[in-house]
The first five atom37 places (N, CA, C, CB, O) and aatype in JSON, in Angstrom:
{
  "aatype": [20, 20, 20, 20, 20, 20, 20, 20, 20, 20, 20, 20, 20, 20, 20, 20, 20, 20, 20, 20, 20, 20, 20, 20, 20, 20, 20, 20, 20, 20, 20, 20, 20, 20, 20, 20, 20, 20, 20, 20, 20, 20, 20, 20, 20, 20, 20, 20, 20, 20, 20, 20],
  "atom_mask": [
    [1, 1, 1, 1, 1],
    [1, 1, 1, 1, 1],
    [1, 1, 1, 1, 1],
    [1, 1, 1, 1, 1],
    [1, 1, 1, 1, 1],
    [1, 1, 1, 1, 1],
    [1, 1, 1, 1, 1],
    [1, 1, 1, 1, 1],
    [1, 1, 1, 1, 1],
    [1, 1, 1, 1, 1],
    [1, 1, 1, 1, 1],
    [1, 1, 1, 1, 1],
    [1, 1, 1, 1, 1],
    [1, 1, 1, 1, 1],
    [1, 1, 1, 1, 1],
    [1, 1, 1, 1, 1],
    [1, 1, 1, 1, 1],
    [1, 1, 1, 1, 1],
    [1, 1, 1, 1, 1],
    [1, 1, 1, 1, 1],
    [1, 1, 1, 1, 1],
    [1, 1, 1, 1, 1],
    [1, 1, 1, 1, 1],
    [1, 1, 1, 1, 1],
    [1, 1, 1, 1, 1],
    [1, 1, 1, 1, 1],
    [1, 1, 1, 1, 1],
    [1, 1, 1, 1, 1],
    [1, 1, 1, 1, 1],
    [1, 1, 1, 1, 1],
    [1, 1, 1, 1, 1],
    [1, 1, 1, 1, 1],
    [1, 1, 1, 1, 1],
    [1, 1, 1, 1, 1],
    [1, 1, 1, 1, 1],
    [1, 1, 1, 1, 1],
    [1, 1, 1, 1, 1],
    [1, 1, 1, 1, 1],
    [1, 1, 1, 1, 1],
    [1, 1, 1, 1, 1],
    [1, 1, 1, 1, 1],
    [1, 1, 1, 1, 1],
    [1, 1, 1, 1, 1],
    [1, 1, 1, 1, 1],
    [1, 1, 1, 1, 1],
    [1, 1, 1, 1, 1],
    [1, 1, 1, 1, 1],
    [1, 1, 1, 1, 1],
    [1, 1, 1, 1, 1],
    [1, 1, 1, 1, 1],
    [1, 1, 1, 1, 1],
    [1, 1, 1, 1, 1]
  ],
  "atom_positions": [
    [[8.84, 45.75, -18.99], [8.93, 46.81, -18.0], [9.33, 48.1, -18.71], [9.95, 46.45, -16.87], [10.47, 48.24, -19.15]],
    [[8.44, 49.01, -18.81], [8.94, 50.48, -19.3], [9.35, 51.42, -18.44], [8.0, 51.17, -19.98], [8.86, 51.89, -17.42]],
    [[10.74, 51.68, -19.31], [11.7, 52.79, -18.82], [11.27, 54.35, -17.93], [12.35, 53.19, -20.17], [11.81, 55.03, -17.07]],
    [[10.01, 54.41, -18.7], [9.2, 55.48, -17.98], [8.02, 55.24, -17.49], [8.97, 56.49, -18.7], [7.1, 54.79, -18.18]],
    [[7.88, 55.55, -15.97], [6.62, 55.11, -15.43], [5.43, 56.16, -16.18], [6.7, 55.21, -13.65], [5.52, 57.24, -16.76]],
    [[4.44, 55.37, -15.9], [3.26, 56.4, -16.84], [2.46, 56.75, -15.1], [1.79, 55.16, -18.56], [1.37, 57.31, -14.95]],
    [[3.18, 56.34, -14.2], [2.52, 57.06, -13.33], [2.87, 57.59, -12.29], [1.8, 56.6, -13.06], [3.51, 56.71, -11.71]],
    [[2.85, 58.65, -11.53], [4.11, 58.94, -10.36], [3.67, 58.79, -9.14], [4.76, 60.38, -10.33], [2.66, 59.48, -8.98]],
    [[3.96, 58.24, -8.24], [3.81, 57.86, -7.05], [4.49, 58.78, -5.84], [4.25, 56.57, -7.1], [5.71, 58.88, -5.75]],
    [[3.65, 59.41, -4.97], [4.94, 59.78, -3.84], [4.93, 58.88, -3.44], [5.01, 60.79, -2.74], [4.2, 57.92, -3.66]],
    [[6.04, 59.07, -2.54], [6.94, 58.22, -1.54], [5.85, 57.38, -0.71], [7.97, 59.25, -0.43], [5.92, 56.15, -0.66]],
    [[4.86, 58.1, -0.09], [4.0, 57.7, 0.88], [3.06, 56.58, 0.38], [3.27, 58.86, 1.35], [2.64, 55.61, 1.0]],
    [[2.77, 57.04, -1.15], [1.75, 56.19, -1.31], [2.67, 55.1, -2.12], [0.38, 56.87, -2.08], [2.1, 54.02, -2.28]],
    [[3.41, 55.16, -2.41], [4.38, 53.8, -2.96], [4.23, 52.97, -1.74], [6.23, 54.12, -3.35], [3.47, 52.01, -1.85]],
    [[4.93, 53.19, -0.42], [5.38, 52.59, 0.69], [3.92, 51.87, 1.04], [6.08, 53.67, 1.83], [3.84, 50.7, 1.4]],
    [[2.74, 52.77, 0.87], [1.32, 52.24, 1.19], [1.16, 50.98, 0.2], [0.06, 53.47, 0.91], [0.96, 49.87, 0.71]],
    [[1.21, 51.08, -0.73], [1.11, 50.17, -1.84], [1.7, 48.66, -1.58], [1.85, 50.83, -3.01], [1.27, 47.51, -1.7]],
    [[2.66, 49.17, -1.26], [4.2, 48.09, -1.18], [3.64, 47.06, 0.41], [6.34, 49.49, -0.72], [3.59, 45.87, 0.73]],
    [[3.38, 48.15, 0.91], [2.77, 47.3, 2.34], [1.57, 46.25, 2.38], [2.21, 48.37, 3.34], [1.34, 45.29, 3.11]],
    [[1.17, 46.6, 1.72], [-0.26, 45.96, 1.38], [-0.02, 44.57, 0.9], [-1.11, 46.8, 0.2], [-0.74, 43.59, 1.04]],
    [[1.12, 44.69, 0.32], [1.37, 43.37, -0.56], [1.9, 42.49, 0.61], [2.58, 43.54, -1.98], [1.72, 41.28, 0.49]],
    [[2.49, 42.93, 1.7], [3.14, 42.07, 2.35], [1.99, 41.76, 3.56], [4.61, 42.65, 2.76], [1.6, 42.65, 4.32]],
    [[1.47, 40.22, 3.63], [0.46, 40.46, 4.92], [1.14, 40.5, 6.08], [-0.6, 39.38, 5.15], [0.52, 41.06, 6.98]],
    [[2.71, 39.91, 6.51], [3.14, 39.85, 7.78], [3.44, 41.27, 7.67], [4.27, 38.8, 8.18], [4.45, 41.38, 8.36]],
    [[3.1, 42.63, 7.15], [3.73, 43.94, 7.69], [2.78, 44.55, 8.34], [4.31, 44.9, 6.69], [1.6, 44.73, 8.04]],
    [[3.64, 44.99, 9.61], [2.83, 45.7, 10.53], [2.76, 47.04, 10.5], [3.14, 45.43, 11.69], [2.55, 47.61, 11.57]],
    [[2.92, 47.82, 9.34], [3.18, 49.14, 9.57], [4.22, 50.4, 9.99], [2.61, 49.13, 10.09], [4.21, 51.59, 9.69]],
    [[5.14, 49.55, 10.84], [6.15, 50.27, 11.68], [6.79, 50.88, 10.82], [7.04, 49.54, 12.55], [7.01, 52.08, 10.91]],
    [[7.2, 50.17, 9.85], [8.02, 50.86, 9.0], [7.45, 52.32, 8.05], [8.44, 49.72, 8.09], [7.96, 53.43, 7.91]],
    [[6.51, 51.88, 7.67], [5.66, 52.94, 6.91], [5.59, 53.76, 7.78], [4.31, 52.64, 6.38], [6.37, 54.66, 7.45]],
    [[5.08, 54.03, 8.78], [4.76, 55.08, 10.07], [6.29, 55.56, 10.53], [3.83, 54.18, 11.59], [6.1, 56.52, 11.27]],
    [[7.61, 55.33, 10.42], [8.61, 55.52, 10.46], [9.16, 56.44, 9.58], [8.99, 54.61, 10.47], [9.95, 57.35, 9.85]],
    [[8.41, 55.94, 7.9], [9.14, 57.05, 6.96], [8.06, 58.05, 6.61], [9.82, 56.4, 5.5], [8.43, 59.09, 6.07]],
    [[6.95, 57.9, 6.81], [5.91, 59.35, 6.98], [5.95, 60.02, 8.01], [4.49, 59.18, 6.97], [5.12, 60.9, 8.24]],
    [[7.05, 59.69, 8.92], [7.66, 61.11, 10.12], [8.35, 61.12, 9.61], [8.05, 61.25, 11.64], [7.58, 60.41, 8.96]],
    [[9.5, 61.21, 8.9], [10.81, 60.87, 8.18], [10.32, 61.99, 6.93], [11.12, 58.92, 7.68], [10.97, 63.03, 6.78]],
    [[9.27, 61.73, 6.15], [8.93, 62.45, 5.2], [8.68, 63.82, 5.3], [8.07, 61.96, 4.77], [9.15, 64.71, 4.59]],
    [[7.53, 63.97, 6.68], [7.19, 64.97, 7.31], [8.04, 66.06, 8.03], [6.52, 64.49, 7.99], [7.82, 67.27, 8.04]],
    [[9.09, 65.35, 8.63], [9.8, 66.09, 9.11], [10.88, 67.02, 7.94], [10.39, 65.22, 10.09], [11.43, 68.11, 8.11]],
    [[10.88, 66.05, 6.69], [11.96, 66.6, 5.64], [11.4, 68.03, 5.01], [12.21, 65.4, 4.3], [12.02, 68.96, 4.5]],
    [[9.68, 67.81, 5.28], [9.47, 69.05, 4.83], [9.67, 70.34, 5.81], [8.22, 68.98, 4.35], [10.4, 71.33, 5.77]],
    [[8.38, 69.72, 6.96], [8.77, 71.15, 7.9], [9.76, 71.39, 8.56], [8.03, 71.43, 8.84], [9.55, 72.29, 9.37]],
    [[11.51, 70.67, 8.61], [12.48, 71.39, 9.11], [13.15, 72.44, 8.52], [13.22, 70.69, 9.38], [13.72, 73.34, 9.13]],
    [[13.02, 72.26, 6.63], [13.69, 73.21, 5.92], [12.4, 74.65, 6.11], [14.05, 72.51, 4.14], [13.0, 75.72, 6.1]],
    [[11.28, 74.77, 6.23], [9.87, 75.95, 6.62], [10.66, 76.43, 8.15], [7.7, 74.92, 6.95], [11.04, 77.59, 8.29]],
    [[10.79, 75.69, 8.9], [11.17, 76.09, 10.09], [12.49, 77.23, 10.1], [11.46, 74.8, 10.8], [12.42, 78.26, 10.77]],
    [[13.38, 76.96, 9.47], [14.23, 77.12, 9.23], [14.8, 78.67, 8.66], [14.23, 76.18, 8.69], [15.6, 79.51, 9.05]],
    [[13.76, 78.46, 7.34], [13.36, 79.57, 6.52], [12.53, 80.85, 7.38], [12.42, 78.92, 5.34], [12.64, 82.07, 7.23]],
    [[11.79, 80.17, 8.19], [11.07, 81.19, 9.21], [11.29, 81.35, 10.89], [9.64, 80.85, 9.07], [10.54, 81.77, 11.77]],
    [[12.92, 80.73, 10.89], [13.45, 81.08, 11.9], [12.71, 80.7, 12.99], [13.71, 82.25, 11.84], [13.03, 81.31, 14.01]],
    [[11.77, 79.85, 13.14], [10.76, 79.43, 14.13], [10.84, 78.24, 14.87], [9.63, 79.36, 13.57], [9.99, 77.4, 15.17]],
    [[12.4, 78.36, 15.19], [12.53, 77.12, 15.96], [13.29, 77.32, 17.49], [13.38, 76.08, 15.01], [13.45, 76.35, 18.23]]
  ]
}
């Protein structure tokens, strides 16, 4: 196992990856942290542009 990945993954597509492997997963979870992800971006934009 090397210390440095030779490849970088976001979050989203790790979790996609990871799911795949499991056949009893239904998704919920993945669809849980890509609003989770989504939201991490556009609350700090919102924020910045006072548009909330």
């Amino acid at each position: 196992m090397s210390v440095h990945p030779t490849q970088t993954l976001s979050l989203s597509q790790y979790l996609i990856e990871e799911q795949l492997k499991l056949p009893q997963a239904t998704g919920d979870f993945t669809a849980l942290m890509s609003h989770l992800v989504y939201a991490a971006k556009i609350v700090p934009e919102r924020f910045e542009k006072r548009d909330f």
